[in-house]
Coordinates of C-alpha atoms in Angstrom, one line a residue:
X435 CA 14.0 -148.9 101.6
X436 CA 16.4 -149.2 98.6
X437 CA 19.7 -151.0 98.6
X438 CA 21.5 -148.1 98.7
X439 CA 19.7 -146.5 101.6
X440 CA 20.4 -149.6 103.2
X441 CA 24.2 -150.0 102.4
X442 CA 24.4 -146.3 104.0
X443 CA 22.9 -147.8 107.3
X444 CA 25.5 -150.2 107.5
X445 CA 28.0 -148.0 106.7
X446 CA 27.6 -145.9 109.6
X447 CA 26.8 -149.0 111.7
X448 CA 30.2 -150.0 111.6
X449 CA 31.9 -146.5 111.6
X450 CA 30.5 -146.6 115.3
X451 CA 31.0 -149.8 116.5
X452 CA 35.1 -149.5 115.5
X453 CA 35.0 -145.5 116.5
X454 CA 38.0 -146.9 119.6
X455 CA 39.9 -148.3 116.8
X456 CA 40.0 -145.6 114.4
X457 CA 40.7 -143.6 117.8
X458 CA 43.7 -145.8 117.7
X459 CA 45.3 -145.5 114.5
X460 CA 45.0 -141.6 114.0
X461 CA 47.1 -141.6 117.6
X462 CA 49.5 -143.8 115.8
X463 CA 49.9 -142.1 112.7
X464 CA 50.3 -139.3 114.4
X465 CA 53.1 -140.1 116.2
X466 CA 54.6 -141.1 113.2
X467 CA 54.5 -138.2 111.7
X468 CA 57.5 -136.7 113.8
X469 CA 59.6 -139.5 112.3
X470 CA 58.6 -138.0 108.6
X471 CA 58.9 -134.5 108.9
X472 CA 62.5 -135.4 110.3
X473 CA 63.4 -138.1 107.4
X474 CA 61.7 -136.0 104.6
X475 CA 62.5 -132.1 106.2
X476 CA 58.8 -131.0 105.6
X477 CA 57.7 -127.6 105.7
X478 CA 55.0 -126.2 107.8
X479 CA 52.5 -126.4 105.0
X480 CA 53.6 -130.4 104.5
X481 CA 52.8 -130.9 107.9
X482 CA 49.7 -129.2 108.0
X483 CA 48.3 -131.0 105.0
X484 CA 49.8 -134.4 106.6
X485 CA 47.8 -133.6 109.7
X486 CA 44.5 -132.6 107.5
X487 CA 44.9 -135.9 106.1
X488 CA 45.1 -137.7 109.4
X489 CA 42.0 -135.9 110.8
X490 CA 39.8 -137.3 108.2
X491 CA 38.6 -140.4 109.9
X492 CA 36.2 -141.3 107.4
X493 CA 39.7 -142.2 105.0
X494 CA 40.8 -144.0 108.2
X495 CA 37.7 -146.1 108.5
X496 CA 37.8 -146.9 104.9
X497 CA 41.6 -148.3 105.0
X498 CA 40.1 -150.4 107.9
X499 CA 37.7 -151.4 105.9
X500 CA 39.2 -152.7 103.2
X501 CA 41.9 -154.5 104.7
X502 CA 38.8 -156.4 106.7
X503 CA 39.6 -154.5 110.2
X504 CA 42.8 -156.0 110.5
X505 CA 45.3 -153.1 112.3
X506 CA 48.5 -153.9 111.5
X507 CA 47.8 -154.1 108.0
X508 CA 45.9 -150.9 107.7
X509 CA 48.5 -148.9 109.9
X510 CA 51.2 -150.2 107.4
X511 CA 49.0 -148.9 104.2
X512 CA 48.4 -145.7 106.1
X513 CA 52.4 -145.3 106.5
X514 CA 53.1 -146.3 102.9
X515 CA 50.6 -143.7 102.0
X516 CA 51.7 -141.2 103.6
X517 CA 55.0 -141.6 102.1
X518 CA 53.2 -141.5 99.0
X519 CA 51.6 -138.3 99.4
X520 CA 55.0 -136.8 100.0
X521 CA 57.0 -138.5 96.9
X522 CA 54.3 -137.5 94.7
X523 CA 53.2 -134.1 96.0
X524 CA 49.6 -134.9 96.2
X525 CA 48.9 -131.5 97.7
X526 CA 50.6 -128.9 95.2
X527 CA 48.2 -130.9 92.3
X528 CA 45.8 -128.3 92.6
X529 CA 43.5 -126.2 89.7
X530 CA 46.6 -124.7 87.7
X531 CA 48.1 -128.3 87.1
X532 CA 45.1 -129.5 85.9
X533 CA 43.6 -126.5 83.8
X534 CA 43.9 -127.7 80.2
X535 CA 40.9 -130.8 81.7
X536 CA 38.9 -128.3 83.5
X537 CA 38.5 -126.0 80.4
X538 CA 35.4 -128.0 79.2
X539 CA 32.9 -129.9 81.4
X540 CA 34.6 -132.7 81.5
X541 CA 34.5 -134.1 85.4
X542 CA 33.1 -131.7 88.1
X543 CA 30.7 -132.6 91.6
X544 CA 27.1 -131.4 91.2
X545 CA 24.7 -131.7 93.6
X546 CA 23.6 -135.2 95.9
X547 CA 21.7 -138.4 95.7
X548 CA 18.7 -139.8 97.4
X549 CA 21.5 -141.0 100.3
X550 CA 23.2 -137.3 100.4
X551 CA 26.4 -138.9 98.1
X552 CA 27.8 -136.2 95.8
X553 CA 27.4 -136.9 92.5
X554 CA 31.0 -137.0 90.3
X555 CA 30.2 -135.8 86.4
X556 CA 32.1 -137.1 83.9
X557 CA 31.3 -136.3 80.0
X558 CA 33.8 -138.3 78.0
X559 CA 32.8 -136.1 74.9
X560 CA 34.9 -133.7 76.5
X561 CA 38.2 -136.0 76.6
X562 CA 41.2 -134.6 75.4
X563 CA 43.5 -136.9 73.5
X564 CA 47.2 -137.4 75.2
X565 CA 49.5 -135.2 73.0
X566 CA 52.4 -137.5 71.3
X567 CA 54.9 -138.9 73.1
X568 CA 53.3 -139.2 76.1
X569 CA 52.2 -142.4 77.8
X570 CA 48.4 -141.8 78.6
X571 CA 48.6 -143.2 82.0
X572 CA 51.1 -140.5 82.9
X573 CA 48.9 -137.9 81.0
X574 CA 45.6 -138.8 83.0
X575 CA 47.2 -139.7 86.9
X576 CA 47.2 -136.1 87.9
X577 CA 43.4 -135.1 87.0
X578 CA 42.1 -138.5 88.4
X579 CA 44.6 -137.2 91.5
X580 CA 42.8 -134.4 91.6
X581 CA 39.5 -135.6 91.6
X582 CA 39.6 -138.4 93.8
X583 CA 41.5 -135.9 96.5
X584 CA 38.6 -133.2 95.5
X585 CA 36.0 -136.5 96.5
X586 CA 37.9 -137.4 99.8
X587 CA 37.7 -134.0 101.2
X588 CA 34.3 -133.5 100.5
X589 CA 32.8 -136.3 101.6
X590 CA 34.7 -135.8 105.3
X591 CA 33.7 -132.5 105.1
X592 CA 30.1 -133.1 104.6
X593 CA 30.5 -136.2 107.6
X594 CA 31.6 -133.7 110.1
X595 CA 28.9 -131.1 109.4
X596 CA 26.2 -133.6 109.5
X597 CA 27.9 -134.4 112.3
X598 CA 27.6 -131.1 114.0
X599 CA 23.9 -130.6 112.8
X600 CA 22.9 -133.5 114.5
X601 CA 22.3 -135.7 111.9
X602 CA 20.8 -139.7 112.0
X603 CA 23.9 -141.7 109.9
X604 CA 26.2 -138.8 109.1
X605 CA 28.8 -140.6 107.6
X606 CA 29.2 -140.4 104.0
X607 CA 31.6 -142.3 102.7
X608 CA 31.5 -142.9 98.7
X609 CA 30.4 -140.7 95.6
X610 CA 27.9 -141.8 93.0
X611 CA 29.8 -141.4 89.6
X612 CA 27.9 -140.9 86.2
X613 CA 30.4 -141.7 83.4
X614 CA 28.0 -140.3 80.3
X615 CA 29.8 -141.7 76.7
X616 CA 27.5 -140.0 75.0
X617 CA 29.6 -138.4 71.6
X618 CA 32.6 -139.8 73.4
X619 CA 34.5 -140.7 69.9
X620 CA 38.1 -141.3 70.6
X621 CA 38.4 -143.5 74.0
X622 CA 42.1 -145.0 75.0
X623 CA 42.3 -148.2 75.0
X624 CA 45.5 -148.8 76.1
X625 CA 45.5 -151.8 79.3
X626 CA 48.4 -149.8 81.4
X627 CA 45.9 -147.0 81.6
X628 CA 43.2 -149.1 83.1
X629 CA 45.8 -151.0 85.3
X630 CA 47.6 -147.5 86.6
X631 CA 44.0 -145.9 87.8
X632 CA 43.3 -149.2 89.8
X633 CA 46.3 -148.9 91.3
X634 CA 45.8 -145.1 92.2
X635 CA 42.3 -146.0 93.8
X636 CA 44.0 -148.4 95.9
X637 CA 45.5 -145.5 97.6
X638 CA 41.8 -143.9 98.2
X639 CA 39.3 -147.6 98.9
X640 CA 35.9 -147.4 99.0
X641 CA 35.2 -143.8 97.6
X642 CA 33.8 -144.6 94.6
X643 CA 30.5 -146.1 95.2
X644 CA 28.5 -146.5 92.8
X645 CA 30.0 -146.3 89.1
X646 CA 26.9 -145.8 85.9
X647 CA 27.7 -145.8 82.9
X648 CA 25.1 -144.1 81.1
X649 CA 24.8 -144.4 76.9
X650 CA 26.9 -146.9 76.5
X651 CA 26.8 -148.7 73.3
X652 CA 27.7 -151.6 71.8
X653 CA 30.8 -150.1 70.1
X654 CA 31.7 -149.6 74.0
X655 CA 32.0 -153.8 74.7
X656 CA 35.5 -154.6 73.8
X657 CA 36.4 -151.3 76.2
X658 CA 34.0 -153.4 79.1
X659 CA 35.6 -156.9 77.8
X660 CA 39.1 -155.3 79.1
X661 CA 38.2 -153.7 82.3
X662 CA 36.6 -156.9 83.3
X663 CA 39.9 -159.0 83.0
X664 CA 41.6 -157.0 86.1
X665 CA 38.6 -155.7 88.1
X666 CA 37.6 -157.5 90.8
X667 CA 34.3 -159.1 91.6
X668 CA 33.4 -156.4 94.2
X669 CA 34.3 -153.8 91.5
X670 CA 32.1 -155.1 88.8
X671 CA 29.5 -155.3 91.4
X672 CA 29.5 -151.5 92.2
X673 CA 29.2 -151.2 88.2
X674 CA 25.8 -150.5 86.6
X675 CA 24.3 -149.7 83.0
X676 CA 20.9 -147.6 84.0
X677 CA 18.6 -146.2 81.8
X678 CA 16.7 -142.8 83.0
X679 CA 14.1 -144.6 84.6
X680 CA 17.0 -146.4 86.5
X681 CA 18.7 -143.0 87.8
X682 CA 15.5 -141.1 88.8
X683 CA 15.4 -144.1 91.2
X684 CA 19.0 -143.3 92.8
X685 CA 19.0 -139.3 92.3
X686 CA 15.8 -137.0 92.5
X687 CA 14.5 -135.3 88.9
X688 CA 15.5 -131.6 90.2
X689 CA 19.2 -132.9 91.1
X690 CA 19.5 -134.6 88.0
X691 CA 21.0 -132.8 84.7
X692 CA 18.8 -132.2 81.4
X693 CA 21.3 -134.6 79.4
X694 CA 21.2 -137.3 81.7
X695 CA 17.0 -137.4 82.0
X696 CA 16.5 -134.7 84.9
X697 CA 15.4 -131.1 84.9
X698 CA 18.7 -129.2 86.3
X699 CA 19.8 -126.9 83.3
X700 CA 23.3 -126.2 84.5
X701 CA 26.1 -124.9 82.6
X702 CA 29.4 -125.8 83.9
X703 CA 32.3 -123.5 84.1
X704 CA 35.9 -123.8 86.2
X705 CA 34.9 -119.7 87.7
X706 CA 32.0 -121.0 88.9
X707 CA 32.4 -124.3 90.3
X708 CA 31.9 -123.9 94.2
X709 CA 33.6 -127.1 95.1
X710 CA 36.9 -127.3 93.4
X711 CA 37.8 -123.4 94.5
X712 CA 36.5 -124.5 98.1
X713 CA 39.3 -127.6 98.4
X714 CA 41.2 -127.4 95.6
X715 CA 42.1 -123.6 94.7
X716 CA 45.7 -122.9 93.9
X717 CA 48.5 -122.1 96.4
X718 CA 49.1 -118.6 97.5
X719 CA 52.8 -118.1 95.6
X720 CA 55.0 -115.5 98.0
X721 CA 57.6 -113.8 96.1
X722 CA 59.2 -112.2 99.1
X723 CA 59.9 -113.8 102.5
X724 CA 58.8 -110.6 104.3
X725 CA 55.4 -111.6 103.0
X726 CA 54.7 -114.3 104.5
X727 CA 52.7 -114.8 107.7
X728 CA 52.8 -118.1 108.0
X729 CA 56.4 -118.9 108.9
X730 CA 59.0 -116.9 110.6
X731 CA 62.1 -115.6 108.4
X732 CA 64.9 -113.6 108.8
X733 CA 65.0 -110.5 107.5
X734 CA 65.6 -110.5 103.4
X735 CA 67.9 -107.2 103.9
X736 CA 70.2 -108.4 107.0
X737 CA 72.9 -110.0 105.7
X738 CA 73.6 -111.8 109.3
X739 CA 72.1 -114.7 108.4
X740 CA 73.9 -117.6 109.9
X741 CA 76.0 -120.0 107.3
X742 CA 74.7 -122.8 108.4
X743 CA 71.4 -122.1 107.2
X744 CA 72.9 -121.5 103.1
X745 CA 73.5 -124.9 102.8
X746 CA 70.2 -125.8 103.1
X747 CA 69.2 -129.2 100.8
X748 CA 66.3 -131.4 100.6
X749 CA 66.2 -135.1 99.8
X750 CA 64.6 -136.3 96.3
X751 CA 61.4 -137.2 98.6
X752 CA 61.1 -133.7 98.4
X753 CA 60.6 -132.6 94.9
X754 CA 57.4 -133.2 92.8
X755 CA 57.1 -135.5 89.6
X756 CA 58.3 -133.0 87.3
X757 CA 61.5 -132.5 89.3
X758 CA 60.6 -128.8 90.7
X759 CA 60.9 -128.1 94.3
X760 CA 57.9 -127.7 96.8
X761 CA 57.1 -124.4 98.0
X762 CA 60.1 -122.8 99.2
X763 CA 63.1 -123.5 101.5
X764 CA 63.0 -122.0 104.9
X765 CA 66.0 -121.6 107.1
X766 CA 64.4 -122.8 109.2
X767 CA 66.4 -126.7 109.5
X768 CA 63.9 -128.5 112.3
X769 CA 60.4 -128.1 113.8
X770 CA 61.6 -129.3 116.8
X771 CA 61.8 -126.2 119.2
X772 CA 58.6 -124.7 117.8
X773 CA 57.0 -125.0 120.9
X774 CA 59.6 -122.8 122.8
X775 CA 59.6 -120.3 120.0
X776 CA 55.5 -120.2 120.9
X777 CA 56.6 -119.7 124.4
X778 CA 58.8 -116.8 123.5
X779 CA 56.2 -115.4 121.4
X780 CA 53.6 -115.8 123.7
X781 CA 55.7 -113.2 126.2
X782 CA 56.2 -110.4 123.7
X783 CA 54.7 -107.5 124.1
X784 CA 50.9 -106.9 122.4
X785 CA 52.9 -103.9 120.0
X786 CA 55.5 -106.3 119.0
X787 CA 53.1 -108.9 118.0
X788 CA 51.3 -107.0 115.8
X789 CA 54.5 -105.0 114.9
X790 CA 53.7 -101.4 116.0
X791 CA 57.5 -101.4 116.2
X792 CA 59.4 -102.6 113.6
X793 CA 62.9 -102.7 114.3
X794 CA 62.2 -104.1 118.1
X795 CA 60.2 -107.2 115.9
X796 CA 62.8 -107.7 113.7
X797 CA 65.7 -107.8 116.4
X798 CA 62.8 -110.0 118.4
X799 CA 63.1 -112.7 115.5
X800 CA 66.5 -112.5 115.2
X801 CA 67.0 -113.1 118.5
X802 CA 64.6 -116.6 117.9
X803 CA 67.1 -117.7 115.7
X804 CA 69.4 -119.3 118.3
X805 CA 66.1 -121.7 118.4
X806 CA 66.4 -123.0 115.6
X807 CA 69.2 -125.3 115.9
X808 CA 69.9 -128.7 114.4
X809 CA 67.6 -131.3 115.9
X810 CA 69.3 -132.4 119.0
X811 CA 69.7 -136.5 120.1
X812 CA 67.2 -136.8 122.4
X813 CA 64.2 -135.7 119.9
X814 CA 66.2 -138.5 117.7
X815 CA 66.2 -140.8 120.6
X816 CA 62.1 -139.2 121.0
X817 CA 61.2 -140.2 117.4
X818 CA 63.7 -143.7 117.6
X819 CA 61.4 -144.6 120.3
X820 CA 58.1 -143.9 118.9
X821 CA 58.9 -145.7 116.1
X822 CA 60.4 -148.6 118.2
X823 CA 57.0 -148.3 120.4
X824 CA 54.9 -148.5 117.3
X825 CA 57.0 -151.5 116.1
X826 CA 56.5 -153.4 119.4
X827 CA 52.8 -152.7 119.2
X828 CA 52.7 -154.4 115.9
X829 CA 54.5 -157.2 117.2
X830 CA 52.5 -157.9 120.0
X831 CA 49.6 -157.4 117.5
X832 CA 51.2 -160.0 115.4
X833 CA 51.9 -162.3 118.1
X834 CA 48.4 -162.4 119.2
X835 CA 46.7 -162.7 115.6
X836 CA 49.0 -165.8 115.6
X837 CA 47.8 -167.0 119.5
X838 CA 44.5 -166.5 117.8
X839 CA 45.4 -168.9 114.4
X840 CA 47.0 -171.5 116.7
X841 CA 43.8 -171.5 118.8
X842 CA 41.5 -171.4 115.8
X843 CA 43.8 -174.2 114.4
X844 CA 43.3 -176.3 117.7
X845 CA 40.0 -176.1 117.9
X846 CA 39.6 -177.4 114.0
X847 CA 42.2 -180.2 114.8
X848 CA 39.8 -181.3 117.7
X849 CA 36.3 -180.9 115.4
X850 CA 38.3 -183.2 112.9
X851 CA 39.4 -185.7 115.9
X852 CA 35.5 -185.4 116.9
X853 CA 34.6 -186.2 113.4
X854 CA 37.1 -189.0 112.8
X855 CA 35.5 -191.0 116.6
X856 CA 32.4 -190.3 115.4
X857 CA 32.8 -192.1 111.9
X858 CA 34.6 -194.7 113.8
X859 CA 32.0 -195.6 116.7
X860 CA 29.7 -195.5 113.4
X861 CA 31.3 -197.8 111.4
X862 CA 31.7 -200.3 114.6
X863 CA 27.8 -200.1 114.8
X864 CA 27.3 -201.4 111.4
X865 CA 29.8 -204.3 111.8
X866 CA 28.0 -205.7 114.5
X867 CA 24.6 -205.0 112.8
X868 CA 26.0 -207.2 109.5
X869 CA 28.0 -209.9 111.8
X870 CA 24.1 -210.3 113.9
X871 CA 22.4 -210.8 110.6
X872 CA 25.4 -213.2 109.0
X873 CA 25.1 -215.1 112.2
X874 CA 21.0 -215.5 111.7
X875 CA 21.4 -216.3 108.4
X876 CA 24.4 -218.4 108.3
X877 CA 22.8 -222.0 106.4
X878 CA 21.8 -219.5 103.4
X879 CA 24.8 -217.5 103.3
X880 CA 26.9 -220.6 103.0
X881 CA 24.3 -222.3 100.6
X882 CA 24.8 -218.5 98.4
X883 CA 28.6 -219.0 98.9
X884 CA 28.6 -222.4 97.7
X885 CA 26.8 -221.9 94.5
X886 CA 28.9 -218.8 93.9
X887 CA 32.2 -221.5 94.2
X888 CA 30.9 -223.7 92.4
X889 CA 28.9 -221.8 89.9
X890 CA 30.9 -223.4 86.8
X891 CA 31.2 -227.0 88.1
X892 CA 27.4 -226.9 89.0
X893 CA 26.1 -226.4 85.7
X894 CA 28.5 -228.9 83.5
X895 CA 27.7 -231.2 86.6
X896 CA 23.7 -230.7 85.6
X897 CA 24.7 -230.5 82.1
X898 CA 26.6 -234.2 82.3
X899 CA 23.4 -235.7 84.5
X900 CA 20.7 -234.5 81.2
X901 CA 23.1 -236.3 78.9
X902 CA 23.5 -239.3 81.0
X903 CA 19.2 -239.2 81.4
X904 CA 18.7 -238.4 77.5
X905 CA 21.1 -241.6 76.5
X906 CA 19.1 -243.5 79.0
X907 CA 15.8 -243.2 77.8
X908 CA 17.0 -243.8 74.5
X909 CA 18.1 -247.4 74.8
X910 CA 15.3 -248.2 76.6
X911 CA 12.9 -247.0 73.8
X912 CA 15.2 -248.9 71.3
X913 CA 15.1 -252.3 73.7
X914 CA 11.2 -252.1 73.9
X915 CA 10.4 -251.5 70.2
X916 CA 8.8 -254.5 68.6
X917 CA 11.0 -256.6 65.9
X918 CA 9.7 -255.8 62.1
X919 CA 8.4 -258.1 59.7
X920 CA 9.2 -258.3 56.0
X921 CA 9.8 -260.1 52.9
X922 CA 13.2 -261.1 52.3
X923 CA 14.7 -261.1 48.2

């Protein structure tokens, strides 16, 4: 079983054993939702896409993940997110905002791996240089938007139906990515760049797998030197340089492209590219109200609209990044009473529904308009205390996480008392063991201390006692030597 095969396992392990606590957080979220669409004034397409997002529990589990199954954290990130979907308009980046990328076959999703991950193309040949004046960073964010919100839906669309086909470990929950820089001549370099997509997959951990970067040479290593210096170590991990041999071991020959060292002779075009027109088509535009369906409007030539309604505004939340508004306004100012406008619905007649009489339908919505009033205080007091639940929740949360440090922090004070008695009682031991053997030994220990006092004394004494011996046996060799005889002059 590879490594990756196994990794999968695991993966879908864990989904199951914290399914109650993902269970959890999309309740949460969800309640929190009501407090958005009041402080941001979303449309119904805002909320819908909100509510997509919360579904995907495969995202969910991933934020849980990555903040080590810790649930206040990952219900804070959630919320922060969430917010940042809105600010930024994550939803409106769609094929016509990122057009002039998806000319060429630059990035795209073709086909699986020997684990059922899709695999993400990229050729950087295909790169298009940032026109001047702009900051590359800012050039790049919405295509790497794009993609990584392309990658999220699949993979949670492809969990559920494994899911519903009954399938051992359906969870997929990363993409294997082949970044090919073959003919890739003109590469930024610039650090921000680097830094502002590692900050953008922040918002969407764990859903690029693995990362291979196929062809790269050694005009490529100062580009690798960089990335290095603010990936982290699980990042670099995920990072590999195969050969061919090295892919046909992750992705079968037939799934593999010509280019790369497979057999699949595709030719990429935008028209034909199943999986980008599947999640990430463009936005029906309605030029009229009375076309659309999907909310309800008064009519365009009644000039009874109420005036509270004219002054309609939205807060800067509201607008995308290049300061345009999203979608359109309705008149409609909360989402509050749809639920009795449903009811009302619900008891027209089957005609009026499907407006076999027109002026009855339109005098029927006008007559829903007295619905749609300003959100009263006791959905404020609703939302105020949701929010004040969730805030409680995380509090008790808190307060047990620090129960659980105090007791954690107890129990190491009393292994480190345990420790310190331990040391003590052995310590006492070998006193007594050395005080028994001093006591045994006590003439030679005091001889060894004595000749360690009087180490320097000692020898000049012995020194004095050879001299004394020496001068000695001299005069007695001079007093016993016989007297000489000689002549005298």
């Amino acid at each position: 079983m590879s490594v990756y095969k196994k990794k999968h396992i695991e993966n879908n392990q864990l989904f199951m054993q914290y399914q109650s606590m993902i269970d959890h957080i999309q309740m949460t979220i969800r309640r929190e939702i009501h407090q958005l669409v009041d402080e941001y004034n979303l449309s119904t397409e805002e909320i819908t896409s909100l509510n997509e997002y919360v579904d995907d529990k495969a995202t969910l589990f991933r934020y849980l993940r990555k903040n080590k199954y810790s649930l206040p954290t990952t219900l804070s990130l959630l919320l922060d997110t969430l917010r940042w979907r809105i600010n930024e308009s994550i939803d409106d980046i769609r094929i016509s905002a990122v057009s002039e990328f998806l000319a060429k076959p630059l990035v795209y999703f073709h086909k699986y791996d020997k684990t059922h991950r899709p695999l993400l193309i990229i050729q950087l040949e295909y790169l298009p240089m940032a026109p001047d004046g702009y900051d590359v960073a800012e050039y790049l964010s919405p295509l790497i938007t794009f993609v990584l919100e392309t990658a999220r839906q699949l993979t949670w669309d492809m969990t559920q139906q494994r899911m519903n086909q009954n399938i051992e470990n359906p969870l997929i929950l990363d993409t294997n990515v082949l970044i090919n820089f073959k003919n890739a001549s003109s590469l930024p370099t610039d650090i921000s760049l680097f830094k502002s997509f590692i900050i953008l997959l922040r918002r969407y951990p764990g859903l690029s797998g693995t990362i291979n970067l196929i062809n790269f040479g050694w005009m490529y290593q100062g580009i690798w030197q960089m990335c290095k210096l603010i990936l982290s170590n699980d990042a670099k991990s995920r990072i590999n340089f195969p050969s061919a041999k090295d892919l046909l071991y992750m992705i079968d020959e037939d799934d593999l492209m010509i280019a790369l060292g497979g057999t699949d002779s595709i030719q990429w075009t935008i028209e034909e590219d199943r999986i980008y027109n599947q999640y990430r088509r463009n936005k029906q535009t309605i030029n009229n109200r009375r076309e659309s369906c999907a909310s309800l409007y008064y009519d365009t030539n009644d000039n009874t609209i109420p005036t509270s309604y004219v002054t309609l505004s939205r807060s800067a939340s509201s607008f995308s990044l290049y300061a345009t508004p999203l979608a359109s306004l309705t008149p409609v100012t909360s989402h509050t009473n749809l639920t009795n406008v449903a009811k009302v619905y619900s008891n027209l007649s089957f005609q009026s529904k499907i407006g076999g009489l027109s002026p009855p339908f339109r005098t029927t919505i006008k007559s829903l308009g007295d619905l749609f009033v300003p959100a009263s205080d006791s959905y404020i007091n609703e939302a105020s205390s949701l929010s004040s639940a969730l805030t409680e929740r995380l509090e008790q949360i808190e307060n047990n996480d620090t129960i659980n440090r105090r007791s954690k922090r107890r129990m190491i004070g009393q292994h480190c008392l345990r420790l310190v008695l331990n040391v003590e009682h052995m310590m006492k031991h070998i006193v007594i063991i050395f005080m028994k053997k001093l006591h045994k030994y006590r003439i030679t220990f005091c001889w060894v201390i004595a000749l360690i006092l009087v180490r320097n004394g000692a020898r000049e004494l012995l020194q004095n006692v050879f001299l004394l011996l020496m001068k000695a046996a001299l005069r007695s060799n001079i007093h016993s030597a016989p007297p000489r005889i000689g002549y005298h002059s």
